[in-house]
Amino acid sequence: MPDSVELSTVDLRILRLLQNDARISNKDLAAEVGVAPSTCLDRVNRLRELGVIVGQRAEVDAAKLGRPLEALLFVQVRPHRRTLVDAFVEHLLALPEVRAVYHLTGPDDFLAHVATASATELQRLVLDELTARDEVARVHTNLVFQHWSGGPLLPPG
């Protein structure tokens, strides 16, 4: 499968609308982009088959789920080898506090976005689940005061 696919203006409009509201009905989506509902459904299915649309998610408020404290954990692992990287990522993704994990370049190897119930729980997470691991050389923690999401992701140009 190629890294990028060629998309029509209708495809791009569909993507923009679905990224703003993934619950929009096919009928309303078709009306918004000016095509028949059957055509719209075919285009959405094609976008899924091409791997452009990879899922639909419910966005939740971590605070309302009892996890009001969010943080970004910058983690350095040593040695930085595939076997350790894979096992470490698997460990992180199994933790209920972890919202996202990024593999980075630069002085830190990973960025983990976490949500915890309290500062005490954040400290437990860092000490018991991260720095207690042999491969973790360093953890730098930044608290998140507020965050915003960007707009729909579309191809350049």
Tab-separated table of N, CA and C in Angstrom:
chain	number	residue	atom	x	y	z
A	1	MET	N	0.853	-1.182	0.000
A	1	MET	CA	0.000	0.000	0.000
A	1	MET	C	0.891	1.234	0.000
A	2	PRO	N	0.626	2.201	-0.861
A	2	PRO	CA	1.454	3.408	-0.903
A	2	PRO	C	1.291	4.224	0.380
A	3	ASP	N	2.306	5.073	0.649
A	3	ASP	CA	2.253	5.909	1.843
A	3	ASP	C	1.112	6.914	1.791
A	4	SER	N	0.833	7.465	0.621
A	4	SER	CA	-0.259	8.419	0.506
A	4	SER	C	-1.140	8.007	-0.668
A	5	VAL	N	-2.369	8.464	-0.624
A	5	VAL	CA	-3.319	8.143	-1.689
A	5	VAL	C	-3.858	9.438	-2.262
A	6	GLU	N	-4.281	9.371	-3.505
A	6	GLU	CA	-4.858	10.546	-4.140
A	6	GLU	C	-6.335	10.624	-3.768
A	7	LEU	N	-6.746	11.790	-3.302
A	7	LEU	CA	-8.116	11.981	-2.848
A	7	LEU	C	-8.771	13.102	-3.633
A	8	SER	N	-10.046	12.900	-3.943
A	8	SER	CA	-10.807	13.933	-4.650
A	8	SER	C	-11.252	15.008	-3.663
A	9	THR	N	-11.772	16.102	-4.179
A	9	THR	CA	-12.288	17.161	-3.304
A	9	THR	C	-13.462	16.644	-2.479
A	10	VAL	N	-14.268	15.746	-3.046
A	10	VAL	CA	-15.385	15.157	-2.288
A	10	VAL	C	-14.836	14.305	-1.144
A	11	ASP	N	-13.803	13.497	-1.423
A	11	ASP	CA	-13.177	12.693	-0.371
A	11	ASP	C	-12.661	13.581	0.760
A	12	LEU	N	-12.015	14.672	0.399
A	12	LEU	CA	-11.469	15.594	1.401
A	12	LEU	C	-12.574	16.238	2.228
A	13	ARG	N	-13.664	16.577	1.597
A	13	ARG	CA	-14.799	17.152	2.342
A	13	ARG	C	-15.384	16.116	3.283
A	14	ILE	N	-15.494	14.871	2.821
A	14	ILE	CA	-15.981	13.786	3.684
A	14	ILE	C	-15.065	13.634	4.896
A	15	LEU	N	-13.759	13.614	4.660
A	15	LEU	CA	-12.809	13.470	5.772
A	15	LEU	C	-12.921	14.613	6.766
A	16	ARG	N	-13.024	15.837	6.253
A	16	ARG	CA	-13.140	16.999	7.136
A	16	ARG	C	-14.395	16.869	8.021
A	17	LEU	N	-15.507	16.528	7.420
A	17	LEU	CA	-16.763	16.415	8.169
A	17	LEU	C	-16.720	15.268	9.178
A	18	LEU	N	-16.193	14.116	8.780
A	18	LEU	CA	-16.133	12.976	9.696
A	18	LEU	C	-15.187	13.243	10.863
A	19	GLN	N	-14.106	13.979	10.624
A	19	GLN	CA	-13.192	14.282	11.718
A	19	GLN	C	-13.804	15.274	12.704
A	20	ASN	N	-14.716	16.095	12.238
A	20	ASN	CA	-15.393	17.021	13.141
A	20	ASN	C	-16.547	16.352	13.870
A	21	ASP	N	-17.175	15.347	13.245
A	21	ASP	CA	-18.301	14.639	13.866
A	21	ASP	C	-18.419	13.251	13.243
A	22	ALA	N	-17.789	12.278	13.876
A	22	ALA	CA	-17.800	10.903	13.345
A	22	ALA	C	-19.175	10.261	13.453
A	23	ARG	N	-20.095	10.890	14.188
A	23	ARG	CA	-21.443	10.329	14.345
A	23	ARG	C	-22.433	10.847	13.309
A	24	ILE	N	-21.993	11.691	12.400
A	24	ILE	CA	-22.891	12.219	11.381
A	24	ILE	C	-23.474	11.055	10.575
A	25	SER	N	-24.743	11.132	10.284
A	25	SER	CA	-25.369	10.049	9.514
A	25	SER	C	-24.887	10.110	8.064
A	26	ASN	N	-24.940	8.972	7.401
A	26	ASN	CA	-24.531	8.928	5.991
A	26	ASN	C	-25.407	9.852	5.157
A	27	LYS	N	-26.691	9.900	5.480
A	27	LYS	CA	-27.615	10.768	4.745
A	27	LYS	C	-27.206	12.234	4.874
A	28	ASP	N	-26.907	12.672	6.104
A	28	ASP	CA	-26.493	14.065	6.322
A	28	ASP	C	-25.121	14.340	5.709
A	29	LEU	N	-24.230	13.376	5.799
A	29	LEU	CA	-22.908	13.520	5.209
A	29	LEU	C	-23.015	13.683	3.690
A	30	ALA	N	-23.835	12.842	3.068
A	30	ALA	CA	-24.042	12.915	1.619
A	30	ALA	C	-24.608	14.275	1.218
A	31	ALA	N	-25.574	14.771	1.984
A	31	ALA	CA	-26.176	16.074	1.684
A	31	ALA	C	-25.134	17.190	1.812
A	32	GLU	N	-24.288	17.113	2.829
A	32	GLU	CA	-23.256	18.138	3.045
A	32	GLU	C	-22.250	18.192	1.895
A	33	VAL	N	-21.891	17.024	1.348
A	33	VAL	CA	-20.879	17.007	0.285
A	33	VAL	C	-21.494	17.006	-1.112
A	34	GLY	N	-22.817	16.904	-1.189
A	34	GLY	CA	-23.505	17.023	-2.468
A	34	GLY	C	-23.464	15.788	-3.352
A	35	VAL	N	-23.522	14.611	-2.730
A	35	VAL	CA	-23.581	13.364	-3.509
A	35	VAL	C	-24.729	12.509	-2.974
A	36	ALA	N	-25.096	11.491	-3.728
A	36	ALA	CA	-26.149	10.565	-3.296
A	36	ALA	C	-25.655	9.764	-2.092
A	37	PRO	N	-26.556	9.384	-1.180
A	37	PRO	CA	-26.150	8.594	-0.011
A	37	PRO	C	-25.383	7.312	-0.378
A	38	SER	N	-25.792	6.635	-1.455
A	38	SER	CA	-25.084	5.409	-1.846
A	38	SER	C	-23.657	5.723	-2.300
A	39	THR	N	-23.494	6.825	-3.017
A	39	THR	CA	-22.162	7.255	-3.461
A	39	THR	C	-21.300	7.610	-2.255
A	40	CYS	N	-21.895	8.308	-1.310
A	40	CYS	CA	-21.175	8.719	-0.103
A	40	CYS	C	-20.705	7.488	0.680
A	41	LEU	N	-21.592	6.520	0.840
A	41	LEU	CA	-21.240	5.302	1.566
A	41	LEU	C	-20.105	4.563	0.856
A	42	ASP	N	-20.171	4.493	-0.468
A	42	ASP	CA	-19.095	3.858	-1.241
A	42	ASP	C	-17.764	4.574	-1.015
A	43	ARG	N	-17.803	5.905	-0.998
A	43	ARG	CA	-16.565	6.677	-0.811
A	43	ARG	C	-15.999	6.473	0.593
A	44	VAL	N	-16.862	6.465	1.600
A	44	VAL	CA	-16.399	6.241	2.975
A	44	VAL	C	-15.799	4.838	3.085
A	45	ASN	N	-16.455	3.844	2.516
A	45	ASN	CA	-15.921	2.475	2.545
A	45	ASN	C	-14.577	2.394	1.837
A	46	ARG	N	-14.447	3.103	0.716
A	46	ARG	CA	-13.173	3.126	-0.018
A	46	ARG	C	-12.083	3.755	0.840
A	47	LEU	N	-12.411	4.841	1.540
A	47	LEU	CA	-11.439	5.492	2.415
A	47	LEU	C	-11.005	4.551	3.538
A	48	ARG	N	-11.912	3.728	4.021
A	48	ARG	CA	-11.556	2.725	5.038
A	48	ARG	C	-10.658	1.655	4.438
A	49	GLU	N	-11.025	1.157	3.259
A	49	GLU	CA	-10.237	0.110	2.590
A	49	GLU	C	-8.818	0.584	2.280
A	50	LEU	N	-8.678	1.852	1.921
A	50	LEU	CA	-7.365	2.420	1.615
A	50	LEU	C	-6.540	2.702	2.874
A	51	GLY	N	-7.168	2.594	4.035
A	51	GLY	CA	-6.467	2.867	5.278
A	51	GLY	C	-6.385	4.334	5.627
A	52	VAL	N	-7.148	5.173	4.916
A	52	VAL	CA	-7.175	6.605	5.241
A	52	VAL	C	-7.970	6.804	6.531
A	53	ILE	N	-9.131	6.178	6.612
A	53	ILE	CA	-9.921	6.179	7.849
A	53	ILE	C	-9.543	4.900	8.583
A	54	VAL	N	-8.982	5.054	9.775
A	54	VAL	CA	-8.487	3.882	10.512
A	54	VAL	C	-9.303	3.553	11.755
A	55	GLY	N	-10.321	4.338	12.046
A	55	GLY	CA	-11.146	4.039	13.212
A	55	GLY	C	-12.036	5.204	13.578
A	56	GLN	N	-12.866	4.967	14.556
A	56	GLN	CA	-13.722	6.001	15.129
A	56	GLN	C	-13.635	5.836	16.627
A	57	ARG	N	-13.527	6.945	17.336
A	57	ARG	CA	-13.353	6.893	18.783
A	57	ARG	C	-14.296	7.863	19.474
A	58	ALA	N	-14.625	7.511	20.698
A	58	ALA	CA	-15.350	8.442	21.554
A	58	ALA	C	-14.315	9.207	22.364
A	59	GLU	N	-14.386	10.513	22.337
A	59	GLU	CA	-13.499	11.339	23.135
A	59	GLU	C	-14.111	11.462	24.521
A	60	VAL	N	-13.334	11.177	25.550
A	60	VAL	CA	-13.867	11.224	26.907
A	60	VAL	C	-13.114	12.257	27.735
A	61	ASP	N	-13.773	12.764	28.749
A	61	ASP	CA	-13.189	13.716	29.678
A	61	ASP	C	-12.572	12.921	30.820
A	62	ALA	N	-11.237	12.914	30.890
A	62	ALA	CA	-10.532	12.126	31.908
A	62	ALA	C	-10.943	12.535	33.322
A	63	ALA	N	-11.161	13.816	33.560
A	63	ALA	CA	-11.547	14.285	34.896
A	63	ALA	C	-12.884	13.691	35.330
A	64	LYS	N	-13.816	13.576	34.390
A	64	LYS	CA	-15.129	13.026	34.730
A	64	LYS	C	-15.072	11.525	34.987
A	65	LEU	N	-13.965	10.902	34.597
A	65	LEU	CA	-13.762	9.478	34.878
A	65	LEU	C	-12.885	9.281	36.118
A	66	GLY	N	-12.682	10.367	36.872
A	66	GLY	CA	-11.899	10.266	38.098
A	66	GLY	C	-10.400	10.368	37.896
A	67	ARG	N	-9.970	10.889	36.752
A	67	ARG	CA	-8.544	11.049	36.465
A	67	ARG	C	-8.269	12.506	36.049
A	68	PRO	N	-8.373	13.453	36.995
A	68	PRO	CA	-8.246	14.871	36.639
A	68	PRO	C	-6.818	15.369	36.414
A	69	LEU	N	-5.824	14.597	36.852
A	69	LEU	CA	-4.444	15.048	36.720
A	69	LEU	C	-3.801	14.387	35.500
A	70	GLU	N	-3.492	15.204	34.484
A	70	GLU	CA	-2.842	14.677	33.281
A	70	GLU	C	-1.405	15.162	33.248
A	71	ALA	N	-0.541	14.309	32.711
A	71	ALA	CA	0.882	14.644	32.636
A	71	ALA	C	1.489	14.057	31.378
A	72	LEU	N	2.613	14.643	30.984
A	72	LEU	CA	3.423	14.119	29.888
A	72	LEU	C	4.704	13.597	30.519
A	73	LEU	N	4.985	12.321	30.304
A	73	LEU	CA	6.172	11.696	30.864
A	73	LEU	C	7.180	11.465	29.743
A	74	PHE	N	8.324	12.123	29.831
A	74	PHE	CA	9.400	11.944	28.869
A	74	PHE	C	10.328	10.883	29.452
A	75	VAL	N	10.496	9.783	28.722
A	75	VAL	CA	11.216	8.630	29.266
A	75	VAL	C	12.425	8.300	28.394
A	76	GLN	N	13.552	8.074	29.059
A	76	GLN	CA	14.762	7.643	28.375
A	76	GLN	C	15.028	6.199	28.779
A	77	VAL	N	15.196	5.323	27.794
A	77	VAL	CA	15.506	3.920	28.087
A	77	VAL	C	16.917	3.608	27.604
A	78	ARG	N	17.582	2.723	28.335
A	78	ARG	CA	18.925	2.290	27.973
A	78	ARG	C	19.055	0.816	28.270
A	79	PRO	N	19.594	0.016	27.391
A	79	PRO	CA	19.958	0.369	26.028
A	79	PRO	C	18.720	0.484	25.151
A	80	HIS	N	18.833	1.268	24.122
A	80	HIS	CA	17.703	1.521	23.231
A	80	HIS	C	17.747	0.471	22.109
A	81	ARG	N	17.230	-0.722	22.412
A	81	ARG	CA	17.219	-1.834	21.455
A	81	ARG	C	15.794	-2.285	21.210
A	82	ARG	N	15.553	-2.843	20.028
A	82	ARG	CA	14.195	-3.237	19.619
A	82	ARG	C	13.505	-4.113	20.669
A	83	THR	N	14.196	-5.122	21.192
A	83	THR	CA	13.532	-6.025	22.144
A	83	THR	C	13.072	-5.268	23.384
A	84	LEU	N	13.898	-4.362	23.866
A	84	LEU	CA	13.502	-3.564	25.032
A	84	LEU	C	12.420	-2.561	24.677
A	85	VAL	N	12.530	-1.940	23.514
A	85	VAL	CA	11.539	-0.956	23.064
A	85	VAL	C	10.163	-1.618	22.962
A	86	ASP	N	10.088	-2.748	22.291
A	86	ASP	CA	8.803	-3.429	22.120
A	86	ASP	C	8.187	-3.818	23.458
A	87	ALA	N	9.000	-4.376	24.346
A	87	ALA	CA	8.492	-4.786	25.661
A	87	ALA	C	8.062	-3.572	26.484
A	88	PHE	N	8.813	-2.486	26.387
A	88	PHE	CA	8.482	-1.282	27.148
A	88	PHE	C	7.173	-0.668	26.655
A	89	VAL	N	7.007	-0.578	25.350
A	89	VAL	CA	5.754	-0.040	24.792
A	89	VAL	C	4.582	-0.914	25.195
A	90	GLU	N	4.744	-2.213	25.124
A	90	GLU	CA	3.680	-3.133	25.533
A	90	GLU	C	3.316	-2.912	27.001
A	91	HIS	N	4.324	-2.724	27.842
A	91	HIS	CA	4.091	-2.453	29.264
A	91	HIS	C	3.301	-1.149	29.443
A	92	LEU	N	3.733	-0.097	28.753
A	92	LEU	CA	3.048	1.191	28.877
A	92	LEU	C	1.583	1.095	28.446
A	93	LEU	N	1.350	0.471	27.300
A	93	LEU	CA	-0.012	0.409	26.774
A	93	LEU	C	-0.942	-0.436	27.640
A	94	ALA	N	-0.388	-1.293	28.479
A	94	ALA	CA	-1.204	-2.108	29.377
A	94	ALA	C	-1.624	-1.342	30.640
A	95	LEU	N	-1.011	-0.190	30.877
A	95	LEU	CA	-1.339	0.597	32.076
A	95	LEU	C	-2.600	1.420	31.832
A	96	PRO	N	-3.575	1.347	32.742
A	96	PRO	CA	-4.837	2.070	32.522
A	96	PRO	C	-4.694	3.587	32.511
A	97	GLU	N	-3.626	4.109	33.078
A	97	GLU	CA	-3.419	5.560	33.114
A	97	GLU	C	-2.910	6.120	31.787
A	98	VAL	N	-2.375	5.276	30.941
A	98	VAL	CA	-1.722	5.739	29.713
A	98	VAL	C	-2.748	6.013	28.622
A	99	ARG	N	-2.732	7.234	28.103
A	99	ARG	CA	-3.651	7.648	27.041
A	99	ARG	C	-3.019	7.561	25.665
A	100	ALA	N	-1.704	7.806	25.573
A	100	ALA	CA	-1.006	7.749	24.288
A	100	ALA	C	0.483	7.571	24.555
A	101	VAL	N	1.169	6.951	23.589
A	101	VAL	CA	2.615	6.757	23.678
A	101	VAL	C	3.223	7.141	22.338
A	102	TYR	N	4.316	7.875	22.381
A	102	TYR	CA	5.033	8.294	21.181
A	102	TYR	C	6.495	7.877	21.308
A	103	HIS	N	7.050	7.317	20.251
A	103	HIS	CA	8.472	6.981	20.185
A	103	HIS	C	9.157	8.185	19.546
A	104	LEU	N	10.178	8.726	20.213
A	104	LEU	CA	10.769	10.000	19.816
A	104	LEU	C	12.217	9.887	19.371
A	105	THR	N	12.693	10.960	18.736
A	105	THR	CA	14.125	11.161	18.544
A	105	THR	C	14.553	12.178	19.590
A	106	GLY	N	15.848	12.379	19.729
A	106	GLY	CA	16.337	13.369	20.684
A	106	GLY	C	16.734	12.726	21.994
A	107	PRO	N	16.875	13.531	23.049
A	107	PRO	CA	17.377	13.006	24.328
A	107	PRO	C	16.410	12.029	25.008
A	108	ASP	N	15.125	12.144	24.734
A	108	ASP	CA	14.141	11.228	25.315
A	108	ASP	C	13.678	10.255	24.249
A	109	ASP	N	13.392	9.042	24.667
A	109	ASP	CA	13.000	7.996	23.729
A	109	ASP	C	11.487	7.873	23.580
A	110	PHE	N	10.752	8.188	24.641
A	110	PHE	CA	9.301	8.048	24.626
A	110	PHE	C	8.636	9.236	25.290
A	111	LEU	N	7.445	9.506	24.841
A	111	LEU	CA	6.557	10.463	25.491
A	111	LEU	C	5.275	9.709	25.774
A	112	ALA	N	4.880	9.670	27.038
A	112	ALA	CA	3.631	9.014	27.422
A	112	ALA	C	2.692	10.066	27.997
A	113	HIS	N	1.499	10.147	27.440
A	113	HIS	CA	0.458	11.026	27.972
A	113	HIS	C	-0.349	10.176	28.941
A	114	VAL	N	-0.420	10.606	30.203
A	114	VAL	CA	-1.107	9.823	31.229
A	114	VAL	C	-2.156	10.670	31.932
A	115	ALA	N	-3.132	9.993	32.525
A	115	ALA	CA	-4.158	10.656	33.335
A	115	ALA	C	-4.305	9.852	34.626
A	116	THR	N	-4.162	10.537	35.761
A	116	THR	CA	-4.235	9.864	37.057
A	116	THR	C	-5.253	10.556	37.964
A	117	ALA	N	-5.568	9.877	39.046
A	117	ALA	CA	-6.541	10.405	40.004
A	117	ALA	C	-5.950	11.506	40.880
A	118	SER	N	-4.623	11.475	41.093
A	118	SER	CA	-4.002	12.442	42.005
A	118	SER	C	-2.505	12.499	41.773
A	119	ALA	N	-1.858	13.441	42.445
A	119	ALA	CA	-0.399	13.543	42.382
A	119	ALA	C	0.232	12.303	43.004
A	120	THR	N	-0.384	11.773	44.034
A	120	THR	CA	0.118	10.550	44.673
A	120	THR	C	0.086	9.385	43.691
A	121	GLU	N	-0.997	9.288	42.921
A	121	GLU	CA	-1.103	8.223	41.915
A	121	GLU	C	-0.096	8.425	40.788
A	122	LEU	N	0.152	9.668	40.418
A	122	LEU	CA	1.156	9.960	39.394
A	122	LEU	C	2.537	9.542	39.891
A	123	GLN	N	2.837	9.860	41.131
A	123	GLN	CA	4.108	9.472	41.718
A	123	GLN	C	4.242	7.945	41.751
A	124	ARG	N	3.191	7.241	42.132
A	124	ARG	CA	3.201	5.773	42.151
A	124	ARG	C	3.463	5.228	40.757
A	125	LEU	N	2.790	5.807	39.765
A	125	LEU	CA	2.971	5.367	38.383
A	125	LEU	C	4.430	5.516	37.951
A	126	VAL	N	5.013	6.682	38.213
A	126	VAL	CA	6.398	6.934	37.807
A	126	VAL	C	7.362	6.011	38.548
A	127	LEU	N	7.200	5.894	39.865
A	127	LEU	CA	8.145	5.105	40.656
A	127	LEU	C	7.961	3.596	40.500
A	128	ASP	N	6.712	3.135	40.505
A	128	ASP	CA	6.470	1.684	40.497
A	128	ASP	C	6.387	1.078	39.103
A	129	GLU	N	5.925	1.852	38.129
A	129	GLU	CA	5.727	1.291	36.790
A	129	GLU	C	6.795	1.709	35.785
A	130	LEU	N	7.518	2.780	36.069
A	130	LEU	CA	8.523	3.253	35.109
A	130	LEU	C	9.943	3.139	35.661
A	131	THR	N	10.296	3.952	36.653
A	131	THR	CA	11.683	3.952	37.112
A	131	THR	C	12.086	2.653	37.792
A	132	ALA	N	11.145	1.821	38.192
A	132	ALA	CA	11.471	0.517	38.774
A	132	ALA	C	11.966	-0.464	37.708
A	133	ARG	N	11.743	-0.151	36.437
A	133	ARG	CA	12.179	-1.033	35.342
A	133	ARG	C	13.659	-0.789	35.044
A	134	ASP	N	14.393	-1.869	34.834
A	134	ASP	CA	15.839	-1.768	34.604
A	134	ASP	C	16.208	-0.912	33.409
A	135	GLU	N	15.411	-0.969	32.336
A	135	GLU	CA	15.771	-0.240	31.121
A	135	GLU	C	15.466	1.257	31.188
A	136	VAL	N	14.730	1.705	32.186
A	136	VAL	CA	14.385	3.133	32.294
A	136	VAL	C	15.524	3.880	32.977
A	137	ALA	N	16.163	4.766	32.218
A	137	ALA	CA	17.282	5.543	32.730
A	137	ALA	C	16.821	6.848	33.378
A	138	ARG	N	15.710	7.412	32.851
A	138	ARG	CA	15.275	8.723	33.344
A	138	ARG	C	13.822	8.957	32.969
A	139	VAL	N	13.099	9.641	33.846
A	139	VAL	CA	11.730	10.084	33.558
A	139	VAL	C	11.635	11.551	33.929
A	140	HIS	N	11.178	12.345	33.004
A	140	HIS	CA	10.942	13.775	33.229
A	140	HIS	C	9.439	13.991	33.104
A	141	THR	N	8.825	14.593	34.116
A	141	THR	CA	7.370	14.740	34.163
A	141	THR	C	6.956	16.194	34.016
A	142	ASN	N	6.019	16.451	33.102
A	142	ASN	CA	5.402	17.774	32.947
A	142	ASN	C	3.909	17.616	33.154
A	143	LEU	N	3.330	18.451	33.996
A	143	LEU	CA	1.883	18.426	34.193
A	143	LEU	C	1.192	19.146	33.043
A	144	VAL	N	0.016	18.686	32.707
A	144	VAL	CA	-0.790	19.316	31.655
A	144	VAL	C	-1.842	20.175	32.346
A	145	PHE	N	-1.807	21.472	32.124
A	145	PHE	CA	-2.827	22.360	32.670
A	145	PHE	C	-4.078	22.336	31.809
A	146	GLN	N	-3.876	22.337	30.505
A	146	GLN	CA	-4.990	22.400	29.560
A	146	GLN	C	-4.491	21.878	28.227
A	147	HIS	N	-5.394	21.317	27.412
A	147	HIS	CA	-4.979	20.904	26.072
A	147	HIS	C	-6.091	21.145	25.079
A	148	TRP	N	-5.686	21.322	23.838
A	148	TRP	CA	-6.607	21.569	22.746
A	148	TRP	C	-6.273	20.587	21.638
A	149	SER	N	-7.253	20.226	20.870
A	149	SER	CA	-7.026	19.362	19.703
A	149	SER	C	-7.028	20.229	18.467
A	150	GLY	N	-6.238	19.825	17.487
A	150	GLY	CA	-6.196	20.547	16.223
A	150	GLY	C	-7.419	20.232	15.382
A	151	GLY	N	-7.523	20.890	14.269
A	151	GLY	CA	-8.620	20.675	13.353
A	151	GLY	C	-8.432	19.390	12.555
A	152	PRO	N	-9.270	19.173	11.587
A	152	PRO	CA	-9.176	17.965	10.759
A	152	PRO	C	-7.827	17.872	10.053
A	153	LEU	N	-7.299	16.662	9.982
A	153	LEU	CA	-6.040	16.426	9.295
A	153	LEU	C	-6.321	16.134	7.825
A	154	LEU	N	-5.758	16.948	6.965
A	154	LEU	CA	-5.936	16.782	5.523
A	154	LEU	C	-4.561	16.783	4.854
A	155	PRO	N	-4.456	16.297	3.628
A	155	PRO	CA	-3.156	16.284	2.952
A	155	PRO	C	-2.625	17.709	2.761
A	156	PRO	N	-1.303	17.851	2.629
A	156	PRO	CA	-0.726	19.181	2.387
A	156	PRO	C	-1.241	19.765	1.066
A	157	GLY	N	-1.286	21.066	1.018
A	157	GLY	CA	-1.682	21.746	-0.214
A	157	GLY	C	-3.144	21.858	-0.283
